[in-house]
Amino acid sequence: MHSSDHAAPDAAPHVVVLFGATGDLARRKLLPGLFHLSRSKLAPQLRIVGTSLDELDDDTFRKIAVAACEQSSHGAASADETRNWAENLTYVAQSGGAAALAAAVRTQSAQLEGEPQLLHYLSVPPAAAIPAIRMLEQANLVDGAAVVMEKPFGTDLASAVELNASIHQTFDESQIFRIDHFLGKEAAQNILAFRFANGLFEPIWNRTFIDHVQIDIPEKLSLEGRAAFYEPTGAFKDMVVTHLFQVLAFVAMEAPTELASDAIGVEKNKVFRSMVPLDPRNVVRGQYRGYRDEPGVAPDSDTETFIALKCEIDNWRWAGVPFYLRTGKCLAEGQRIISIAFREPPRSMFPAGSGVGAHGPDHLTFDLADQAKLSLSFYGKRPGPGMKLDKHSLQFQMADTETAGDVLEAYERLILDAMRGDHTLYTASQGIERLWRVSAPLLDDPPPVRGYDIGSWGPNAVHQLIAPHAWRLPFDRVWRAGR
């Protein structure tokens, strides 16, 4: 376990108020993440106040937290460490109102040195976010506090504008952190490092050399009992607006003036402003067979569990380069890849049957899974007489580096960034509203959903969408195993 001494905490001590503290996300990610931050010495001193609709006492909440850490923590912590950490947790039921919450925060603040700051994490559905914010206002817990909000941020332009206006009555935009855990992953940030730190790739990152880009995030998971959330939302609002468009911005943005959140935010917003409104004719919606039989799903549901689309960025760098996005539930594999397809050179000098171009163009592939990997494919001569070409690849994986143990889980990094006031990996209201504007033609006139089999790669129409190209997934060749 690395207790990163080189990453001295540059944030004040914090009291974290966790709304939705007994929910699924809190148990799987947030409580284990806060525990890991506390014991790894990366974060400042922390005290946690949990709150939710459940009527619990401190002891019951502590038991929930210990069980969550034992199930989901990624460090080798002893049972004593976990229990000692949980001893400092307190819990307030929502029914106690603003006064009880304020009292709990005061008690926890008194345990910390210096001037403790506040971080409110709203792990609640959108409908519950505004009441939580009003409660913080009544409890006088707004000044100087950071508030982290979970997606979705509205369901269309009108609701996003309304939600932002409502939050801005209480919190300034600089205090708001709209979370996208995809961008917290080490691999997503590696895109920026790879693009802008390398003289080999930076000059060719444009329409002259790149033919098309794929961002492909299929999931094997089904609904898992989340019909109440998923039915009114669907794959596009759940995944594309919040995650895939954000990843697209990292791939497509211009070089920021500095690696600072404001400068990066400016460049991401320029990408969103340059996006052409989506054409429903370039979108394939699908629904896995059996979805309508899931509990809580309407028998005639039109909700898509799969979406693939072509989008375009109408600016100097990317004019004419299509970006193909795909995601969905119950697909053949769970993957998270970005694939950059380079333009192919003329083939005039190679004899017929040499194999040049037979396996598609050269690709640079980022695997955004937790074990981040990167691959560059190319054609090379097959040993022996004659000119026969085979496809080869150079591969790198994060696990091979000496500092692989320092990787922070996505939520841990994002919580730490919010404590430091760093918005780099978060989404601003301006960007969100622009993305809903880009999405409006699709939301107003969605194409019909097409059925697909569980364990497939979606409806057949995805192949026409990307033709004459082909989807990279499923891969022809598997990743090489680590050393």
mmCIF file of N, CA and C in Angstrom, residues 140-232:
data_model
loop_
_atom_site.group_PDB
_atom_site.id
_atom_site.type_symbol
_atom_site.label_atom_id
_atom_site.label_comp_id
_atom_site.label_asym_id
_atom_site.label_seq_id
_atom_site.Cartn_x
_atom_site.Cartn_y
_atom_site.Cartn_z
ATOM 1 N N ASN A 140 -27.622 26.499 7.265
ATOM 2 C CA ASN A 140 -26.531 27.476 7.192
ATOM 3 C C ASN A 140 -25.186 26.798 6.902
ATOM 4 N N LEU A 141 -25.217 25.853 5.952
ATOM 5 C CA LEU A 141 -24.007 25.079 5.619
ATOM 6 C C LEU A 141 -23.561 25.339 4.169
ATOM 7 N N VAL A 142 -23.791 26.566 3.697
ATOM 8 C CA VAL A 142 -23.529 26.884 2.281
ATOM 9 C C VAL A 142 -22.222 27.642 2.087
ATOM 10 N N ASP A 143 -21.926 28.596 2.961
ATOM 11 C CA ASP A 143 -20.784 29.488 2.746
ATOM 12 C C ASP A 143 -19.478 28.714 2.585
ATOM 13 N N GLY A 144 -18.803 28.925 1.472
ATOM 14 C CA GLY A 144 -17.495 28.314 1.254
ATOM 15 C C GLY A 144 -17.521 26.814 1.025
ATOM 16 N N ALA A 145 -18.713 26.216 1.024
ATOM 17 C CA ALA A 145 -18.799 24.755 0.876
ATOM 18 C C ALA A 145 -18.722 24.359 -0.593
ATOM 19 N N ALA A 146 -18.261 23.136 -0.848
ATOM 20 C CA ALA A 146 -18.327 22.542 -2.186
ATOM 21 C C ALA A 146 -19.487 21.556 -2.186
ATOM 22 N N VAL A 147 -20.204 21.479 -3.320
ATOM 23 C CA VAL A 147 -21.305 20.507 -3.414
ATOM 24 C C VAL A 147 -21.101 19.646 -4.662
ATOM 25 N N VAL A 148 -21.058 18.326 -4.446
ATOM 26 C CA VAL A 148 -20.855 17.379 -5.544
ATOM 27 C C VAL A 148 -22.206 16.797 -5.927
ATOM 28 N N MET A 149 -22.526 16.847 -7.228
ATOM 29 C CA MET A 149 -23.822 16.375 -7.701
ATOM 30 C C MET A 149 -23.654 15.212 -8.664
ATOM 31 N N GLU A 150 -24.531 14.237 -8.538
ATOM 32 C CA GLU A 150 -24.539 13.075 -9.431
ATOM 33 C C GLU A 150 -25.374 13.379 -10.672
ATOM 34 N N LYS A 151 -25.064 12.691 -11.777
ATOM 35 C CA LYS A 151 -25.879 12.787 -12.989
ATOM 36 C C LYS A 151 -27.229 12.124 -12.741
ATOM 37 N N PRO A 152 -28.244 12.264 -13.584
ATOM 38 C CA PRO A 152 -28.250 13.141 -14.766
ATOM 39 C C PRO A 152 -28.512 14.593 -14.375
ATOM 40 N N PHE A 153 -27.970 15.510 -15.163
ATOM 41 C CA PHE A 153 -28.158 16.930 -14.913
ATOM 42 C C PHE A 153 -29.278 17.421 -15.832
ATOM 43 N N GLY A 154 -30.510 17.143 -15.424
ATOM 44 C CA GLY A 154 -31.649 17.443 -16.284
ATOM 45 C C GLY A 154 -31.907 16.300 -17.249
ATOM 46 N N THR A 155 -33.012 16.417 -17.981
ATOM 47 C CA THR A 155 -33.362 15.383 -18.962
ATOM 48 C C THR A 155 -33.504 15.976 -20.365
ATOM 49 N N ASP A 156 -33.416 17.299 -20.449
ATOM 50 C CA ASP A 156 -33.419 18.007 -21.735
ATOM 51 C C ASP A 156 -32.973 19.435 -21.440
ATOM 52 N N LEU A 157 -32.956 20.276 -22.451
ATOM 53 C CA LEU A 157 -32.433 21.631 -22.256
ATOM 54 C C LEU A 157 -33.237 22.393 -21.202
ATOM 55 N N ALA A 158 -34.565 22.358 -21.319
ATOM 56 C CA ALA A 158 -35.403 23.143 -20.397
ATOM 57 C C ALA A 158 -35.175 22.723 -18.949
ATOM 58 N N SER A 159 -35.145 21.397 -18.698
ATOM 59 C CA SER A 159 -34.986 20.937 -17.311
ATOM 60 C C SER A 159 -33.574 21.219 -16.794
ATOM 61 N N ALA A 160 -32.565 21.156 -17.678
ATOM 62 C CA ALA A 160 -31.191 21.460 -17.255
ATOM 63 C C ALA A 160 -31.058 22.929 -16.876
ATOM 64 N N VAL A 161 -31.652 23.798 -17.682
ATOM 65 C CA VAL A 161 -31.616 25.243 -17.392
ATOM 66 C C VAL A 161 -32.307 25.515 -16.054
ATOM 67 N N GLU A 162 -33.465 24.873 -15.863
ATOM 68 C CA GLU A 162 -34.242 25.069 -14.626
ATOM 69 C C GLU A 162 -33.464 24.560 -13.413
ATOM 70 N N LEU A 163 -32.856 23.371 -13.554
ATOM 71 C CA LEU A 163 -32.092 22.786 -12.448
ATOM 72 C C LEU A 163 -30.909 23.683 -12.086
ATOM 73 N N ASN A 164 -30.170 24.140 -13.112
ATOM 74 C CA ASN A 164 -29.023 25.012 -12.847
ATOM 75 C C ASN A 164 -29.456 26.307 -12.174
ATOM 76 N N ALA A 165 -30.556 26.899 -12.658
ATOM 77 C CA ALA A 165 -31.037 28.152 -12.061
ATOM 78 C C ALA A 165 -31.415 27.943 -10.594
ATOM 79 N N SER A 166 -32.018 26.798 -10.334
ATOM 80 C CA SER A 166 -32.455 26.479 -8.982
ATOM 81 C C SER A 166 -31.264 26.306 -8.036
ATOM 82 N N ILE A 167 -30.216 25.616 -8.514
ATOM 83 C CA ILE A 167 -29.011 25.417 -7.688
ATOM 84 C C ILE A 167 -28.300 26.751 -7.464
ATOM 85 N N HIS A 168 -28.266 27.576 -8.534
ATOM 86 C CA HIS A 168 -27.536 28.844 -8.454
ATOM 87 C C HIS A 168 -28.187 29.833 -7.490
ATOM 88 N N GLN A 169 -29.427 29.587 -7.094
ATOM 89 C CA GLN A 169 -30.031 30.430 -6.049
ATOM 90 C C GLN A 169 -29.270 30.286 -4.728
ATOM 91 N N THR A 170 -28.673 29.114 -4.532
ATOM 92 C CA THR A 170 -28.007 28.822 -3.255
ATOM 93 C C THR A 170 -26.494 28.762 -3.396
ATOM 94 N N PHE A 171 -26.027 28.043 -4.403
ATOM 95 C CA PHE A 171 -24.583 27.840 -4.585
ATOM 96 C C PHE A 171 -24.094 28.546 -5.836
ATOM 97 N N ASP A 172 -22.921 29.148 -5.726
ATOM 98 C CA ASP A 172 -22.271 29.743 -6.883
ATOM 99 C C ASP A 172 -21.718 28.624 -7.771
ATOM 100 N N GLU A 173 -21.612 28.875 -9.080
ATOM 101 C CA GLU A 173 -21.099 27.837 -9.999
ATOM 102 C C GLU A 173 -19.726 27.321 -9.556
ATOM 103 N N SER A 174 -18.899 28.195 -8.970
ATOM 104 C CA SER A 174 -17.562 27.761 -8.551
ATOM 105 C C SER A 174 -17.614 26.755 -7.397
ATOM 106 N N GLN A 175 -18.755 26.668 -6.698
ATOM 107 C CA GLN A 175 -18.895 25.717 -5.585
ATOM 108 C C GLN A 175 -19.445 24.362 -6.038
ATOM 109 N N ILE A 176 -19.934 24.305 -7.298
ATOM 110 C CA ILE A 176 -20.668 23.110 -7.750
ATOM 111 C C ILE A 176 -19.738 22.186 -8.543
ATOM 112 N N PHE A 177 -19.777 20.906 -8.198
ATOM 113 C CA PHE A 177 -18.965 19.893 -8.885
ATOM 114 C C PHE A 177 -19.900 18.813 -9.416
ATOM 115 N N ARG A 178 -20.161 18.856 -10.744
ATOM 116 C CA ARG A 178 -21.043 17.848 -11.350
ATOM 117 C C ARG A 178 -20.184 16.666 -11.762
ATOM 118 N N ILE A 179 -20.415 15.536 -11.143
ATOM 119 C CA ILE A 179 -19.448 14.437 -11.232
ATOM 120 C C ILE A 179 -19.674 13.579 -12.475
ATOM 121 N N ASP A 180 -18.578 13.171 -13.093
ATOM 122 C CA ASP A 180 -18.610 12.163 -14.156
ATOM 123 C C ASP A 180 -17.468 11.199 -13.853
ATOM 124 N N HIS A 181 -17.802 10.047 -13.275
ATOM 125 C CA HIS A 181 -16.729 9.177 -12.772
ATOM 126 C C HIS A 181 -15.844 8.642 -13.899
ATOM 127 N N PHE A 182 -16.322 8.666 -15.151
ATOM 128 C CA PHE A 182 -15.473 8.215 -16.266
ATOM 129 C C PHE A 182 -14.210 9.065 -16.357
ATOM 130 N N LEU A 183 -14.371 10.378 -16.130
ATOM 131 C CA LEU A 183 -13.226 11.272 -16.285
ATOM 132 C C LEU A 183 -12.277 11.177 -15.097
ATOM 133 N N GLY A 184 -12.723 10.541 -14.012
ATOM 134 C CA GLY A 184 -11.836 10.360 -12.866
ATOM 135 C C GLY A 184 -10.862 9.224 -13.075
ATOM 136 N N LYS A 185 -11.081 8.451 -14.112
ATOM 137 C CA LYS A 185 -10.214 7.293 -14.329
ATOM 138 C C LYS A 185 -8.851 7.735 -14.849
ATOM 139 N N GLU A 186 -7.840 7.070 -14.357
ATOM 140 C CA GLU A 186 -6.460 7.368 -14.756
ATOM 141 C C GLU A 186 -6.336 7.384 -16.285
ATOM 142 N N ALA A 187 -7.012 6.422 -16.932
ATOM 143 C CA ALA A 187 -6.865 6.279 -18.384
ATOM 144 C C ALA A 187 -7.432 7.470 -19.141
ATOM 145 N N ALA A 188 -8.514 8.049 -18.640
ATOM 146 C CA ALA A 188 -9.111 9.199 -19.338
ATOM 147 C C ALA A 188 -8.145 10.383 -19.312
ATOM 148 N N GLN A 189 -7.496 10.576 -18.159
ATOM 149 C CA GLN A 189 -6.547 11.687 -18.076
ATOM 150 C C GLN A 189 -5.299 11.404 -18.899
ATOM 151 N N ASN A 190 -4.996 10.118 -19.077
ATOM 152 C CA ASN A 190 -3.831 9.760 -19.875
ATOM 153 C C ASN A 190 -3.995 10.210 -21.333
ATOM 154 N N ILE A 191 -5.258 10.373 -21.775
ATOM 155 C CA ILE A 191 -5.485 10.885 -23.133
ATOM 156 C C ILE A 191 -4.830 12.257 -23.273
ATOM 157 N N LEU A 192 -5.017 13.112 -22.255
ATOM 158 C CA LEU A 192 -4.435 14.457 -22.312
ATOM 159 C C LEU A 192 -2.909 14.380 -22.322
ATOM 160 N N ALA A 193 -2.363 13.534 -21.451
ATOM 161 C CA ALA A 193 -0.907 13.410 -21.393
ATOM 162 C C ALA A 193 -0.369 12.898 -22.733
ATOM 163 N N PHE A 194 -1.005 11.879 -23.253
ATOM 164 C CA PHE A 194 -0.553 11.249 -24.493
ATOM 165 C C PHE A 194 -0.620 12.227 -25.660
ATOM 166 N N ARG A 195 -1.733 12.943 -25.752
ATOM 167 C CA ARG A 195 -1.914 13.870 -26.880
ATOM 168 C C ARG A 195 -0.923 15.009 -26.848
ATOM 169 N N PHE A 196 -0.792 15.638 -25.679
ATOM 170 C CA PHE A 196 -0.102 16.926 -25.658
ATOM 171 C C PHE A 196 1.363 16.850 -25.239
ATOM 172 N N ALA A 197 1.820 15.688 -24.739
ATOM 173 C CA ALA A 197 3.212 15.606 -24.287
ATOM 174 C C ALA A 197 4.114 14.931 -25.314
ATOM 175 N N ASN A 198 3.548 14.444 -26.413
ATOM 176 C CA ASN A 198 4.341 13.645 -27.353
ATOM 177 C C ASN A 198 4.439 14.286 -28.731
ATOM 178 N N GLY A 199 5.678 14.581 -29.130
ATOM 179 C CA GLY A 199 5.909 15.177 -30.442
ATOM 180 C C GLY A 199 5.555 14.247 -31.590
ATOM 181 N N LEU A 200 5.426 12.944 -31.297
ATOM 182 C CA LEU A 200 5.068 11.991 -32.345
ATOM 183 C C LEU A 200 3.581 12.090 -32.696
ATOM 184 N N PHE A 201 2.732 12.294 -31.683
ATOM 185 C CA PHE A 201 1.286 12.225 -31.926
ATOM 186 C C PHE A 201 0.601 13.586 -32.001
ATOM 187 N N GLU A 202 1.111 14.562 -31.279
ATOM 188 C CA GLU A 202 0.431 15.860 -31.255
ATOM 189 C C GLU A 202 0.234 16.449 -32.652
ATOM 190 N N PRO A 203 1.243 16.379 -33.558
ATOM 191 C CA PRO A 203 1.058 17.017 -34.872
ATOM 192 C C PRO A 203 0.059 16.304 -35.787
ATOM 193 N N ILE A 204 -0.246 15.032 -35.506
ATOM 194 C CA ILE A 204 -1.113 14.295 -36.441
ATOM 195 C C ILE A 204 -2.538 14.147 -35.906
ATOM 196 N N TRP A 205 -2.867 14.887 -34.836
ATOM 197 C CA TRP A 205 -4.175 14.732 -34.185
ATOM 198 C C TRP A 205 -5.205 15.644 -34.859
ATOM 199 N N ASN A 206 -5.496 15.371 -36.135
ATOM 200 C CA ASN A 206 -6.403 16.261 -36.862
ATOM 201 C C ASN A 206 -6.955 15.565 -38.103
ATOM 202 N N ARG A 207 -7.786 16.286 -38.860
ATOM 203 C CA ARG A 207 -8.511 15.722 -40.009
ATOM 204 C C ARG A 207 -7.572 15.264 -41.130
ATOM 205 N N THR A 208 -6.357 15.824 -41.187
ATOM 206 C CA THR A 208 -5.430 15.433 -42.254
ATOM 207 C C THR A 208 -4.968 13.987 -42.095
ATOM 208 N N PHE A 209 -4.830 13.550 -40.831
ATOM 209 C CA PHE A 209 -4.259 12.222 -40.579
ATOM 210 C C PHE A 209 -5.261 11.231 -39.981
ATOM 211 N N ILE A 210 -6.315 11.749 -39.365
ATOM 212 C CA ILE A 210 -7.269 10.855 -38.697
ATOM 213 C C ILE A 210 -8.516 10.705 -39.563
ATOM 214 N N ASP A 211 -8.911 9.457 -39.779
ATOM 215 C CA ASP A 211 -10.052 9.155 -40.640
ATOM 216 C C ASP A 211 -11.366 9.203 -39.858
ATOM 217 N N HIS A 212 -11.409 8.534 -38.718
ATOM 218 C CA HIS A 212 -12.598 8.584 -37.862
ATOM 219 C C HIS A 212 -12.211 8.147 -36.456
ATOM 220 N N VAL A 213 -13.109 8.394 -35.514
ATOM 221 C CA VAL A 213 -12.873 8.075 -34.106
ATOM 222 C C VAL A 213 -14.050 7.268 -33.586
ATOM 223 N N GLN A 214 -13.773 6.239 -32.781
ATOM 224 C CA GLN A 214 -14.850 5.471 -32.136
ATOM 225 C C GLN A 214 -14.705 5.582 -30.620
ATOM 226 N N ILE A 215 -15.820 5.838 -29.965
ATOM 227 C CA ILE A 215 -15.871 5.775 -28.496
ATOM 228 C C ILE A 215 -16.930 4.735 -28.182
ATOM 229 N N ASP A 216 -16.488 3.596 -27.677
ATOM 230 C CA ASP A 216 -17.353 2.412 -27.611
ATOM 231 C C ASP A 216 -17.369 1.879 -26.179
ATOM 232 N N ILE A 217 -18.529 1.982 -25.531
ATOM 233 C CA ILE A 217 -18.614 1.601 -24.117
ATOM 234 C C ILE A 217 -19.794 0.642 -23.903
ATOM 235 N N PRO A 218 -19.690 -0.587 -24.437
ATOM 236 C CA PRO A 218 -20.753 -1.564 -24.203
ATOM 237 C C PRO A 218 -20.719 -2.069 -22.762
ATOM 238 N N GLU A 219 -21.885 -2.460 -22.240
ATOM 239 C CA GLU A 219 -21.974 -3.035 -20.892
ATOM 240 C C GLU A 219 -22.638 -4.400 -20.969
ATOM 241 N N LYS A 220 -22.187 -5.333 -20.145
ATOM 242 C CA LYS A 220 -22.860 -6.634 -20.062
ATOM 243 C C LYS A 220 -24.054 -6.558 -19.111
ATOM 244 N N LEU A 221 -24.024 -5.578 -18.222
ATOM 245 C CA LEU A 221 -25.037 -5.482 -17.167
ATOM 246 C C LEU A 221 -26.431 -5.290 -17.744
ATOM 247 N N SER A 222 -27.420 -5.805 -17.017
ATOM 248 C CA SER A 222 -28.814 -5.529 -17.388
ATOM 249 C C SER A 222 -29.305 -4.382 -16.505
ATOM 250 N N LEU A 223 -30.613 -4.277 -16.328
ATOM 251 C CA LEU A 223 -31.180 -3.189 -15.513
ATOM 252 C C LEU A 223 -30.810 -3.296 -14.043
ATOM 253 N N GLU A 224 -30.670 -4.514 -13.540
ATOM 254 C CA GLU A 224 -30.345 -4.747 -12.134
ATOM 255 C C GLU A 224 -31.317 -4.040 -11.197
ATOM 256 N N GLY A 225 -32.617 -4.157 -11.524
ATOM 257 C CA GLY A 225 -33.642 -3.613 -10.632
ATOM 258 C C GLY A 225 -33.759 -2.101 -10.623
ATOM 259 N N ARG A 226 -33.145 -1.421 -11.602
ATOM 260 C CA ARG A 226 -33.179 0.052 -11.595
ATOM 261 C C ARG A 226 -34.200 0.591 -12.589
ATOM 262 N N ALA A 227 -35.295 -0.128 -12.808
ATOM 263 C CA ALA A 227 -36.280 0.292 -13.817
ATOM 264 C C ALA A 227 -36.834 1.688 -13.528
ATOM 265 N N ALA A 228 -37.033 2.001 -12.260
ATOM 266 C CA ALA A 228 -37.634 3.305 -11.913
ATOM 267 C C ALA A 228 -36.756 4.450 -12.425
ATOM 268 N N PHE A 229 -35.433 4.251 -12.372
ATOM 269 C CA PHE A 229 -34.531 5.272 -12.907
ATOM 270 C C PHE A 229 -34.430 5.163 -14.427
ATOM 271 N N TYR A 230 -34.308 3.926 -14.922
ATOM 272 C CA TYR A 230 -33.931 3.734 -16.323
ATOM 273 C C TYR A 230 -35.063 4.001 -17.304
ATOM 274 N N GLU A 231 -36.280 3.629 -16.930
ATOM 275 C CA GLU A 231 -37.428 3.768 -17.845
ATOM 276 C C GLU A 231 -37.575 5.186 -18.392
ATOM 277 N N PRO A 232 -37.584 6.225 -17.528
ATOM 278 C CA PRO A 232 -37.716 7.577 -18.090
ATOM 279 C C PRO A 232 -36.403 8.131 -18.650
#
